[in-house]
Coordinates of C-alpha atoms and ligand atoms in Angstrom, one line a residue:
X632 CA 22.2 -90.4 -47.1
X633 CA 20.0 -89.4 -49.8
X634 CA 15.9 -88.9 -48.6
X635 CA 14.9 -91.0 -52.1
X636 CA 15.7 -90.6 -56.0
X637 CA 13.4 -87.7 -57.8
X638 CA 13.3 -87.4 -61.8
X639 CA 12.4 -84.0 -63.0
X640 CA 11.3 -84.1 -66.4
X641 CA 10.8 -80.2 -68.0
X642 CA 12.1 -78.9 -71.5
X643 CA 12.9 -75.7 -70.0
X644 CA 16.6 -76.0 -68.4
X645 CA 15.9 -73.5 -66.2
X646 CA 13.3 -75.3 -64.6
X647 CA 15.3 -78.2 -64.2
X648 CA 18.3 -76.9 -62.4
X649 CA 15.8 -74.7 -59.6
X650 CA 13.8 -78.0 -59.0
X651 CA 17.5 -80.2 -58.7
X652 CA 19.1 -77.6 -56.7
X653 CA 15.6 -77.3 -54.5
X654 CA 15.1 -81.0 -53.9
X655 CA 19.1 -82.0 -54.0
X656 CA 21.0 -79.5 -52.1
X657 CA 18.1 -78.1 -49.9
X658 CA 15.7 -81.2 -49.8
X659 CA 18.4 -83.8 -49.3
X660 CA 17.1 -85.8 -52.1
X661 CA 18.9 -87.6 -54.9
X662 CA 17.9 -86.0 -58.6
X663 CA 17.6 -87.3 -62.0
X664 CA 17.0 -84.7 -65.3
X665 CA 15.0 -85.6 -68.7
X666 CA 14.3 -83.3 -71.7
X667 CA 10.9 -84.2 -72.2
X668 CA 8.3 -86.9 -71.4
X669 CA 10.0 -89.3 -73.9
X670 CA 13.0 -89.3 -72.2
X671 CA 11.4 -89.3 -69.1
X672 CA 9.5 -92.5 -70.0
X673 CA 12.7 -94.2 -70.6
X674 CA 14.1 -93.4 -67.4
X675 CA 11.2 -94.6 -65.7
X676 CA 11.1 -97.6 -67.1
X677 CA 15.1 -98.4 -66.5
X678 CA 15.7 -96.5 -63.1
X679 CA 14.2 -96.5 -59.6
X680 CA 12.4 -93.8 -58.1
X681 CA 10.8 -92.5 -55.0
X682 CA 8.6 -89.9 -57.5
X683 CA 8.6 -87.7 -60.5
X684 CA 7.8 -84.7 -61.1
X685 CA 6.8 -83.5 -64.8
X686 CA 6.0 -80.3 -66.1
X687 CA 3.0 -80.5 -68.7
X688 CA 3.7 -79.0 -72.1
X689 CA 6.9 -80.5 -73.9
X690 CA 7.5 -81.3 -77.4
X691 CA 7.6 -85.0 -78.6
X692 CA 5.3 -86.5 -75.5
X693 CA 3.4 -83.9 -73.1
X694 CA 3.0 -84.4 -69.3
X695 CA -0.1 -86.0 -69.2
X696 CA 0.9 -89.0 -71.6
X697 CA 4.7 -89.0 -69.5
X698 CA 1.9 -89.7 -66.5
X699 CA -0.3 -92.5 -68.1
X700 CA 2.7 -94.3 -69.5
X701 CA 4.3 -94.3 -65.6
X702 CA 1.4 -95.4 -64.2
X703 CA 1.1 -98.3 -66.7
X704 CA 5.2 -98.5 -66.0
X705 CA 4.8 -98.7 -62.2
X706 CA 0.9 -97.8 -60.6
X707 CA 2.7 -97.0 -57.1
X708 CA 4.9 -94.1 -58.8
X709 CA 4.2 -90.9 -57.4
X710 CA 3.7 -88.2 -60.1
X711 CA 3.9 -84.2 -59.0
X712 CA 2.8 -81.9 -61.8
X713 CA 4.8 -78.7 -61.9
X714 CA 2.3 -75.8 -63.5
X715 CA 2.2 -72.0 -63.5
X716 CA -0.8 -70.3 -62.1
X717 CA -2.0 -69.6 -65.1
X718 CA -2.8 -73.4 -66.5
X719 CA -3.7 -74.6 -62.8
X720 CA -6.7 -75.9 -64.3
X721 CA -4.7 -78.8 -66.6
X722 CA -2.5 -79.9 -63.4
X723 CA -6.4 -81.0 -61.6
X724 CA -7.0 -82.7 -64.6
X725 CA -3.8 -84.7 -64.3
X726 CA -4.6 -85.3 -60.9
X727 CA -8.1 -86.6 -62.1
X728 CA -6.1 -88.9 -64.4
X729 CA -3.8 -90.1 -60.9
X730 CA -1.1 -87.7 -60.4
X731 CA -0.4 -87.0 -56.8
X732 CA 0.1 -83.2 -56.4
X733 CA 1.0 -80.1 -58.2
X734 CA 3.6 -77.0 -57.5
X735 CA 3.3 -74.0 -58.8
X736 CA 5.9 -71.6 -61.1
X737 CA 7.5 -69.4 -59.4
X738 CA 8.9 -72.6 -57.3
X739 CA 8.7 -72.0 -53.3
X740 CA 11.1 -73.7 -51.5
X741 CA 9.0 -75.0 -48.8
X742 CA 6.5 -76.5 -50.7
X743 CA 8.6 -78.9 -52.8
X744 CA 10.1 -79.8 -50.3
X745 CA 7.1 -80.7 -48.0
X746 CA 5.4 -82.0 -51.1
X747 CA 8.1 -84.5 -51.9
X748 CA 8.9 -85.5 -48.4
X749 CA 5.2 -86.1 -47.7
X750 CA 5.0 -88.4 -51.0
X751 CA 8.2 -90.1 -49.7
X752 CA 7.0 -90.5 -45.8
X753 CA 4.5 -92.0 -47.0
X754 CA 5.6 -94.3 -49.6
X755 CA 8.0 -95.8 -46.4
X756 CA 5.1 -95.8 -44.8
X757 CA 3.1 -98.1 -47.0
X758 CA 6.4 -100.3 -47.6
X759 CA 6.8 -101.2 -44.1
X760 CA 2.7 -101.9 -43.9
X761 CA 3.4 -103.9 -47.0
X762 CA 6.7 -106.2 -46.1
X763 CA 5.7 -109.8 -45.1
X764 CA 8.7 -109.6 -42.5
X765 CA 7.2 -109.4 -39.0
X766 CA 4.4 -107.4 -39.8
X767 CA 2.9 -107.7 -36.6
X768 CA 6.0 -105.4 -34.9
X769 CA 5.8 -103.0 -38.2
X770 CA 2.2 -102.6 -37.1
X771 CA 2.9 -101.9 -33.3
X772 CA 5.8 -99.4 -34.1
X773 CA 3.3 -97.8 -36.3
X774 CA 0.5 -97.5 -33.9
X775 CA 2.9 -96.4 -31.1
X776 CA 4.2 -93.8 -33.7
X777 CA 0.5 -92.6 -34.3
X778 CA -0.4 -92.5 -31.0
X779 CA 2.4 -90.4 -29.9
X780 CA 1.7 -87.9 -32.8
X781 CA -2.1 -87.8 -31.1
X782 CA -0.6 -87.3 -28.3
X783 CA 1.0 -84.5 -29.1
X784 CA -1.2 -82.8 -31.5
X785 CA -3.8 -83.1 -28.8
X786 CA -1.2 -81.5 -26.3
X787 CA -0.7 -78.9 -29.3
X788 CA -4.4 -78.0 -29.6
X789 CA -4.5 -77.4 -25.4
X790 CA -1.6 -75.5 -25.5
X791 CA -2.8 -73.3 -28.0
X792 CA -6.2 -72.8 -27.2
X793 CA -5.2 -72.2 -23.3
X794 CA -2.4 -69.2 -25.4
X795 CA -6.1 -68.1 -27.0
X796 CA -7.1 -67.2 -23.4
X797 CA -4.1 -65.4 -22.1
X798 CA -4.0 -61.4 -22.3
X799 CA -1.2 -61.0 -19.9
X800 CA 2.3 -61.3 -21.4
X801 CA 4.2 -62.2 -18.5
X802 CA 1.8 -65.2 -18.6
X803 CA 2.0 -65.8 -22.0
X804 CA 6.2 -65.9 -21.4
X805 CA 6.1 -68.2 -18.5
X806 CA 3.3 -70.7 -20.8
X807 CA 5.7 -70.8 -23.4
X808 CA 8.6 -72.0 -21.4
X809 CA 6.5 -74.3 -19.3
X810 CA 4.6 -75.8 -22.4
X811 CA 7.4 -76.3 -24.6
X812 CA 9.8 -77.8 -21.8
X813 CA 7.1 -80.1 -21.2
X814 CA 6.8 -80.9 -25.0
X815 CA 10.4 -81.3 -26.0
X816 CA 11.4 -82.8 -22.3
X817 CA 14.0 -80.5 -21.6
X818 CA 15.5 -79.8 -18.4
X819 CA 16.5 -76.4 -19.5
X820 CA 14.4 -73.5 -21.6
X821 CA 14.1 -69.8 -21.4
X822 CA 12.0 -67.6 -23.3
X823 CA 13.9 -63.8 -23.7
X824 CA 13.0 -60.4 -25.1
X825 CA 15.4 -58.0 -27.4
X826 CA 15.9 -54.7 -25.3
X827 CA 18.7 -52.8 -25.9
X828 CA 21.6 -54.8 -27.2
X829 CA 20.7 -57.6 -24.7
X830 CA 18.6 -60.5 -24.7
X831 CA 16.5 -59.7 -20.9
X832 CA 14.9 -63.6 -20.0
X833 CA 11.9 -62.9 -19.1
X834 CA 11.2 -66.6 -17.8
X835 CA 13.9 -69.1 -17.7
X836 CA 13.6 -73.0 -16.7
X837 CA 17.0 -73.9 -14.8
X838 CA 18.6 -70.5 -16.3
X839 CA 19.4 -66.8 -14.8
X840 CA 16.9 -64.8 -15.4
X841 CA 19.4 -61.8 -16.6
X842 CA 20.4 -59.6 -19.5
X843 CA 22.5 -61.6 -22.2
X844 CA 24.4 -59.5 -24.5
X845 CA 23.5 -59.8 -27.7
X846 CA 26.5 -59.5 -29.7
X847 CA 29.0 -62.5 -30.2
X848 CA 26.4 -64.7 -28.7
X849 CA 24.4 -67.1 -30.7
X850 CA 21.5 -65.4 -30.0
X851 CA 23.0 -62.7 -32.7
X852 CA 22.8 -65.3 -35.3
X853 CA 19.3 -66.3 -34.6
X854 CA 17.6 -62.6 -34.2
X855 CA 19.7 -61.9 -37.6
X856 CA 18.9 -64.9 -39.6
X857 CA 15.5 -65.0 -38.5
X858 CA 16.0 -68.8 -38.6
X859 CA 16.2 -71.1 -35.4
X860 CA 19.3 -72.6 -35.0
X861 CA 20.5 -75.7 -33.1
X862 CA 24.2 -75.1 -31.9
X863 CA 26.1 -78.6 -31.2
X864 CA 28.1 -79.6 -28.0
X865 CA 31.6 -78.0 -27.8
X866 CA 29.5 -74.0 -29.0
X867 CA 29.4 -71.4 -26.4
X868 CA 26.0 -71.9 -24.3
X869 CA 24.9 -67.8 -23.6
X870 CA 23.4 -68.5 -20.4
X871 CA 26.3 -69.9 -18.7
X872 CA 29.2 -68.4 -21.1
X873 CA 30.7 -72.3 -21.3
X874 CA 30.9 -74.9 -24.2
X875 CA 27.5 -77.0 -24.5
X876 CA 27.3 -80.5 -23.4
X877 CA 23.8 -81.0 -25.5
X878 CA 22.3 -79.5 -28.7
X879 CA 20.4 -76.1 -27.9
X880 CA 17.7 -75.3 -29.4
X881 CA 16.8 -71.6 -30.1
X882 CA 13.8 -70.3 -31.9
X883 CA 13.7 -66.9 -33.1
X884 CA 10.3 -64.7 -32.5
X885 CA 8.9 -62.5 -35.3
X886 CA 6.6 -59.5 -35.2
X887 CA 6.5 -57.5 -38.5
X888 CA 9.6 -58.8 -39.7
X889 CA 11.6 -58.3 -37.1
X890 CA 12.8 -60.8 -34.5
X891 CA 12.0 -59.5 -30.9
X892 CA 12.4 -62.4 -28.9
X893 CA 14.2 -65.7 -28.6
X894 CA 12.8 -68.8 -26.9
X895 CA 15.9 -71.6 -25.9
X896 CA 15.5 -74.9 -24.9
X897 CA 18.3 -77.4 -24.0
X898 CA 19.7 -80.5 -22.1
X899 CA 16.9 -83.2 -22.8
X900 CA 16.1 -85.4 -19.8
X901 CA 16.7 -88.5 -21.9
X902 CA 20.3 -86.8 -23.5
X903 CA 19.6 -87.1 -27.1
X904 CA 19.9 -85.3 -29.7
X905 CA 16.0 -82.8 -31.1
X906 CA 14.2 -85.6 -33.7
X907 CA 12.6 -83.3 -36.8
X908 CA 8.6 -84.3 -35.1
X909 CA 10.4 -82.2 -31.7
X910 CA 12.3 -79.4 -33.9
X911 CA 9.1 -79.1 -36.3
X912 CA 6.8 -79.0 -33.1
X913 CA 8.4 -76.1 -31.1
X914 CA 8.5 -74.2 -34.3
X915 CA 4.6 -74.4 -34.9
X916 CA 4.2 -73.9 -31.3
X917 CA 6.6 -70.6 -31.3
X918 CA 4.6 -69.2 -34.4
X919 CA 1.3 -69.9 -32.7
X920 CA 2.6 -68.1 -29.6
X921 CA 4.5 -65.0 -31.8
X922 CA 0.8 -64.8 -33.2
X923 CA -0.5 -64.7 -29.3
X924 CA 1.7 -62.1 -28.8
X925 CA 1.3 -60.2 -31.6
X926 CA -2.1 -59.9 -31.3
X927 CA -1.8 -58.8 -27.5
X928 CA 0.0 -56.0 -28.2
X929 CA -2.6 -54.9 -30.9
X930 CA -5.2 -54.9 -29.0
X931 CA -3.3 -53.6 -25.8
X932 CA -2.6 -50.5 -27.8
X933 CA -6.8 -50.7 -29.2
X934 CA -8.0 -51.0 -25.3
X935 CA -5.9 -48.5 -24.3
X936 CA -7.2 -45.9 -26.6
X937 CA -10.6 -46.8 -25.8
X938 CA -10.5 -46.5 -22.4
X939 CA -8.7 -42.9 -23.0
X940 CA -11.3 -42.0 -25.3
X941 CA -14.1 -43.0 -22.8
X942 CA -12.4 -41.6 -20.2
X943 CA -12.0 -38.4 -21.9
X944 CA -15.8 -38.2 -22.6
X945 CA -16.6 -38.3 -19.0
X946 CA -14.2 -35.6 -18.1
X947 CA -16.2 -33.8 -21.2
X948 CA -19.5 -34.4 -19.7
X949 CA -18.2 -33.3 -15.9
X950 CA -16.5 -30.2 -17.1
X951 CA -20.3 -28.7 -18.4
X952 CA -21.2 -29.3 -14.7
X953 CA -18.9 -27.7 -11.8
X954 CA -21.3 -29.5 -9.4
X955 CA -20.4 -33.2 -10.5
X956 CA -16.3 -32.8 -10.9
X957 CA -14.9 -35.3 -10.1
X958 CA -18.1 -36.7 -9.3
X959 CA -17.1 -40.3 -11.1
X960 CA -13.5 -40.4 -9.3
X961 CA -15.4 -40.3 -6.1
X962 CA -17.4 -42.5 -7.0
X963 CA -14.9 -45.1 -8.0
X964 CA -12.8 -44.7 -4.8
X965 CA -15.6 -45.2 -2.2
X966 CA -16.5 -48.0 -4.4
X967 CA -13.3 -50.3 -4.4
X968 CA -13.1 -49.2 -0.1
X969 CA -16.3 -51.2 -0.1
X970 CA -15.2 -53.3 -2.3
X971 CA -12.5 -54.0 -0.1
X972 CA -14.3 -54.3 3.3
X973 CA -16.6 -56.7 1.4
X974 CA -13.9 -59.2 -0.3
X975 CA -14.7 -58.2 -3.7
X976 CA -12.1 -60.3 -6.0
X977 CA -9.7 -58.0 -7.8
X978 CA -11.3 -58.6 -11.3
X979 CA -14.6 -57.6 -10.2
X980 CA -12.4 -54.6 -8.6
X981 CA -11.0 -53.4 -12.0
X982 CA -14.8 -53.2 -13.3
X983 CA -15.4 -50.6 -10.7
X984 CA -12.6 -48.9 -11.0
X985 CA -13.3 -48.8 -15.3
X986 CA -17.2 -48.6 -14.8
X987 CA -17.4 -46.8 -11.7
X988 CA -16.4 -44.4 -13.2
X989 CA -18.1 -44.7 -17.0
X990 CA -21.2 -44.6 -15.0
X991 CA -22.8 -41.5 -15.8
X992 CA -21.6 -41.3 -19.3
X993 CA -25.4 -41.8 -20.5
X994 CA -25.5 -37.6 -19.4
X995 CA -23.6 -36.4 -22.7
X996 CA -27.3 -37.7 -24.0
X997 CA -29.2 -34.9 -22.0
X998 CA -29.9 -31.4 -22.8
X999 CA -27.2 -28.8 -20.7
X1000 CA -30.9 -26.9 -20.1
X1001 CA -32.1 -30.0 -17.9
X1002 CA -28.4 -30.9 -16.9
X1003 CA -27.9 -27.5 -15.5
X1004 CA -30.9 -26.6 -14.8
X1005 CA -30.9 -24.9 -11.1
X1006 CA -34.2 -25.2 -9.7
X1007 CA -36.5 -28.4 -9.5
X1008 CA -37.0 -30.4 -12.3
X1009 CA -40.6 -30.7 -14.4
X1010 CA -41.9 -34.1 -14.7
X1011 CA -40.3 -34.5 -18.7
X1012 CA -36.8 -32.9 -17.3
X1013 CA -36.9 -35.8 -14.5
X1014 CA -37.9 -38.2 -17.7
X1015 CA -35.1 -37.3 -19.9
X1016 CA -32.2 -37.4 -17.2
X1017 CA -33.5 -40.4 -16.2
X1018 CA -32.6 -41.7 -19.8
X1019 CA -28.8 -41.3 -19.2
X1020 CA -27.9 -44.7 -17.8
X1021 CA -29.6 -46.5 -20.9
X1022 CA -27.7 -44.2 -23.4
X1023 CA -24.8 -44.7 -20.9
X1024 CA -25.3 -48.6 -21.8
X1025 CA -25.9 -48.0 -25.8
X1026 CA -22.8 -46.0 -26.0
X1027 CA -20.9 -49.1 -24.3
X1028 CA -22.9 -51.8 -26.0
X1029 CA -21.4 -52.0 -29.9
X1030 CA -18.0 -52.3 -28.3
X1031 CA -18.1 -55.8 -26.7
X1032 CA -15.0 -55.6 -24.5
X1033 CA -17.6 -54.5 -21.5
X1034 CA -20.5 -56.5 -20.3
X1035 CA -19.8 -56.1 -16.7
X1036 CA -19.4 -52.5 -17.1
X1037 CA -22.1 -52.1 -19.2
X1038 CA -24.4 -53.5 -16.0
X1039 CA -22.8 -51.3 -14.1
X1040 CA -23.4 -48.3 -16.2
X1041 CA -27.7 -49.3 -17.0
X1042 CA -28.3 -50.7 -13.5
X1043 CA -26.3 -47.8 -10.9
X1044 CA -29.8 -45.8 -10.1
X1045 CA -32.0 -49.5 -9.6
X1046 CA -33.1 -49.9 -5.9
X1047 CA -33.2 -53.1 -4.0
X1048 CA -36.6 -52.9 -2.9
X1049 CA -37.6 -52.6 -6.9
X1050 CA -38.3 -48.8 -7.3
X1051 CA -35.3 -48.0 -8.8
X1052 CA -35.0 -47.3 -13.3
X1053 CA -34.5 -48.1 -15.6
X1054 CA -35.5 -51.8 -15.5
X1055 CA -36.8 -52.2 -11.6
X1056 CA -34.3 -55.1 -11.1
X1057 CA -34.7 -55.6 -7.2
X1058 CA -32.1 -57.1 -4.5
X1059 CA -29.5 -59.4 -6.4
X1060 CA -31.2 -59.3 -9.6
X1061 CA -28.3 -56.9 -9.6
X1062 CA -24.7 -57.8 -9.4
X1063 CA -23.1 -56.9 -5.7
X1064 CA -21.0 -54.5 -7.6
X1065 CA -23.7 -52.3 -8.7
X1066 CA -25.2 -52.3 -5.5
X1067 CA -22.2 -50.8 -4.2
X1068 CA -22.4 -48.4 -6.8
X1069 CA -25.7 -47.7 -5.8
X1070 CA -24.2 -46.7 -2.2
X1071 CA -21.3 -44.8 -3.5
X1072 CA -23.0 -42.5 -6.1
X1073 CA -25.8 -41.7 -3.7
X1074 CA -23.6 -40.7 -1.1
X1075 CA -21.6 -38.8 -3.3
X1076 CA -24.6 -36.7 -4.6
X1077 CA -25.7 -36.1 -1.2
X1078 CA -22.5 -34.8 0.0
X1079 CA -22.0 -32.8 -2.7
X1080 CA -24.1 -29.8 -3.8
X1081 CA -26.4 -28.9 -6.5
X1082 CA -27.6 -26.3 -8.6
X1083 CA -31.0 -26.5 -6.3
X1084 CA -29.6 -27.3 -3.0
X1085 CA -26.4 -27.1 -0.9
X1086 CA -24.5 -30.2 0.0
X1087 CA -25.7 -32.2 3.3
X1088 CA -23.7 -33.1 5.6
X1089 CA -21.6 -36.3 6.1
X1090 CA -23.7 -37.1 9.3
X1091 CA -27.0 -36.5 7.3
X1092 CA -26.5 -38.7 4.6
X1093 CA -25.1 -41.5 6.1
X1094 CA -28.4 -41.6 8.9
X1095 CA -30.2 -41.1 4.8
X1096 CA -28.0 -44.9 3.8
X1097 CA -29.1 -45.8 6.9
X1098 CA -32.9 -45.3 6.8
X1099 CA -33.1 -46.9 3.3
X1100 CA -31.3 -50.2 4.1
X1101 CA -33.1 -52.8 2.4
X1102 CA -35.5 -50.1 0.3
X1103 CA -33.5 -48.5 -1.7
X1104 CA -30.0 -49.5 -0.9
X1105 CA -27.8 -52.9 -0.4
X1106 CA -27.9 -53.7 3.9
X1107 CA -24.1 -54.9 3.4
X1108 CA -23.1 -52.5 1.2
X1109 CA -24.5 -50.0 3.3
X1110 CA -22.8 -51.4 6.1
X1111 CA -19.7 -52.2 5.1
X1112 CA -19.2 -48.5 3.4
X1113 CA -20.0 -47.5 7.4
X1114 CA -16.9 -49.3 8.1
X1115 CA -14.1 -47.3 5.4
X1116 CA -12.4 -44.2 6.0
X1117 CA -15.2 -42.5 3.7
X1118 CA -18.1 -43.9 5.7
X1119 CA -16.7 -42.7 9.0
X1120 CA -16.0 -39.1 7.9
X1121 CA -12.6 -39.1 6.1
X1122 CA -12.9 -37.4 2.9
X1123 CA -12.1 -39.9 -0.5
X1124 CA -10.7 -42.3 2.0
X1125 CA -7.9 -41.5 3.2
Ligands
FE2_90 FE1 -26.2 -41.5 -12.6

């Protein structure tokens, strides 16, 4: 059944058979031809039709006239003025004199076609409103139509936005089979990635999780065409390898032009066949989430480069200085056993383990002559290496990935009782993390010689925590380093 009846009235043939084979053969819509506006008059004024769309410059009567004389014909006539990019400004004008839209030269498919279907939803739209014949049910079918198209556009917006928040893939997978088997009612839907001539599901809803080969399987046809694809009962369901009882409903993922994965859903709950709202949903949802996606891996590959580049710095900074190798590993591993003994939560964790050892990455800031230096530092040497955890934190600060670790790297030589640098933040004005820092690094640079003294020993510095509980260091921190492998003697923990 035809969508409506469209007349195209253009002077260039050309024109005229892209816009009928557009709107008839793709667009599903019933077309009409005229030469020029003249004709085009004349056919409005003996035929029906859902809308017209003109171009502007003809000979014997232009576009605009074509759309004054229709309007006078029939006011409720939709008019779409077809323009090249060139004379945009003329297709406003019509608009200001009542036509309804404009497409551009060259013609995309796409737009028509959404262009005319919106002008024809509509019109049905108003028809129904208008009908004398029970209005009042019209009305209530309309507002439960509306209110499910809130409903799901609000549903839309949460999904996406909660997609915004998601760096982990795996969770991104398992949201987009969850969210759209929620949104199309489905009681079966797998989401699978290309790898190697198979499809691997990585998350599947009432499916295998396994490796589908590719080939011969309708999955070939979707990763190929780039398309989605709904295959009918009596088709070969992949999963299972047996004909369908119920449409499925596959969705091919694109990064860069290339399809990588393939999100399925099938079996509704209620047994009916995907409406257009459903299929035109899960599309919009798939390309918000191929975006999600997309984006994750960019800035997987951006973080990761960052953190090597940081990381490499410190390794610089600790290969000028044999007495502080491997200073910041240490530091990081006495850390998370605290961190353990204390129930730090595994987020905070990974900030120690990244800014733990960041911490003294301030020091590429001081001179080697005060770095190195072997006997006791002057006043202005003290001064200037005690700069290095506020360049440490302006190295980290235009790169905003790092708050926490930026705290960690200002705030690791502050002491509880408020003598620390460089901003005499006392007790919990810092973070626990720090203060376990504070513990860590200080029993690292006792243990661990110097250019002006030899290392102490394990016993002495620990009686050192000890004695400065609650001055300079954290009394749990303290105390539960006492209880890891480090604290009672074992070297690095183990
Ligand atoms: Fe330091």
């Amino acid at each position: 059944m035809e969508k409506g009846r469209v007349l195209i009235v253009d002077d260039d043939p050309i024109v005229r058979d892209v816009l009928s084979n557009i709107l008839g053969s793709v667009g599903g819509y019933g077309t009409d031809v005229a030469v020029d506006g003249l004709e085009g008059v004349e056919k409005v004024r003996t035929h029906e039709y859902d809308m017209v769309f003109t171009d502007l410059t003809m000979p014997r009567l232009n576009g605009m006239d074509l759309l004054r004389e229709t309007k006078r014909i029939n006011p409720s006539l939709s008019v779409v003025v077809i323009t090249s990019f060139s004379t945009i400004e003329s297709a406003i004008n019509a608009m200001k004199e009542g036509a309804r839209d404009f497409i551009t030269k060259p013609f995309n498919i796409n737009t028509v076609i959404s262009v005319a279907d919106k002008i024809v939803g509509e019109k049905r739209l108003l028809g129904r409103l208008s009908s004398p014949l029970d209005s009042q049910a019209t009305i209530g079918r309309l507002n439960t139509e509306l209110f499910s198209n809130l409903h799901e556009i609000g549903m839309f917006h949460t999904i996406t936005t909660e997609l915004d928040g998601m760096y982990s893939n795996k969770e991104i997978y398992e949201k987009i089979v969850e969210m759209t088997a929620r949104l199309l009612v489905v009681k079966e839907a797998s989401f699978g990635i290309v790898e190697n001539g198979s499809l691997k599901i990585e998350c599947g809803l009432g499916v295998l999780q396994r490796h589908i080969p590719i080939d011969g399987s309708l999955f070939e046809r979707v990763l190929q065409s780039g398309n989605y694809y709904i295959a009918l009962p009596g088709e070969v369901n992949p999963h299972t390898g047996v004909p369908l009882a119920s449409p499925f409903f596959s969705i091919p993922f694109i990064m860069n032009d290339d399809a990588f994965a393939v999100l399925s859903l099938s079996n509704k709950a209620d047994g009916t066949a995907f409406t257009e709202s459903e299929i035109s949903l899960a599309l919009a949802f798939a390309k918000k989430a191929a975006l999600r996606i997309e984006n994750n891996a960019l800035y997987e590959v951006f973080y990761n480069n960052l953190v090597n580049t940081l990381k490499a710095l410190v390794t610089s900074i600790e290969a000028r200085d044999v007495y502080t190798r491997h200073h910041s590993e240490r530091v990081v591993s006495y850390s998370l056993q605290i961190a353990d003994v204390m129930g730090v939560p595994a987020e905070e964790k990974d900030v120690i383990r990244f800014g733990g050892y960041l911490h003294d990455i301030g020091k590429i800031g001081v001179r080697d002559t005060v770095l190195l230096k072997p006997g006791r530092l002057t006043d202005e040497e003290m001064a200037e290496i005690r700069q290095h955890p506020v360049i440490g934190d302006n190295i980290i600060k235009p790169i905003k990935f790092f708050p926490k670790e930026r705290e960690l790297i200002r705030h690791h030589h502050e002491k509880v009782d408020g003598s620390g640098y460089p901003d005499g933040l006392e007790g919990e004005q810092t973070p626990l993390i720090v203060r376990i820092i504070q513990v860590a690094d200080t029993y690292d640079a006792m243990t661990s010689s110097r250019p002006y003294r030899r290392a102490l020993s394990h016993e002495v510095a620990v009686a050192e925590l000890i004695r400065c509980m609650n001055t300079q260091f954290d009394a749990e921190a303290v105390r539960a380093f006492l209880q890891t492998s480090a604290g009672r003697g074992g070297a690095n923990g183990d």
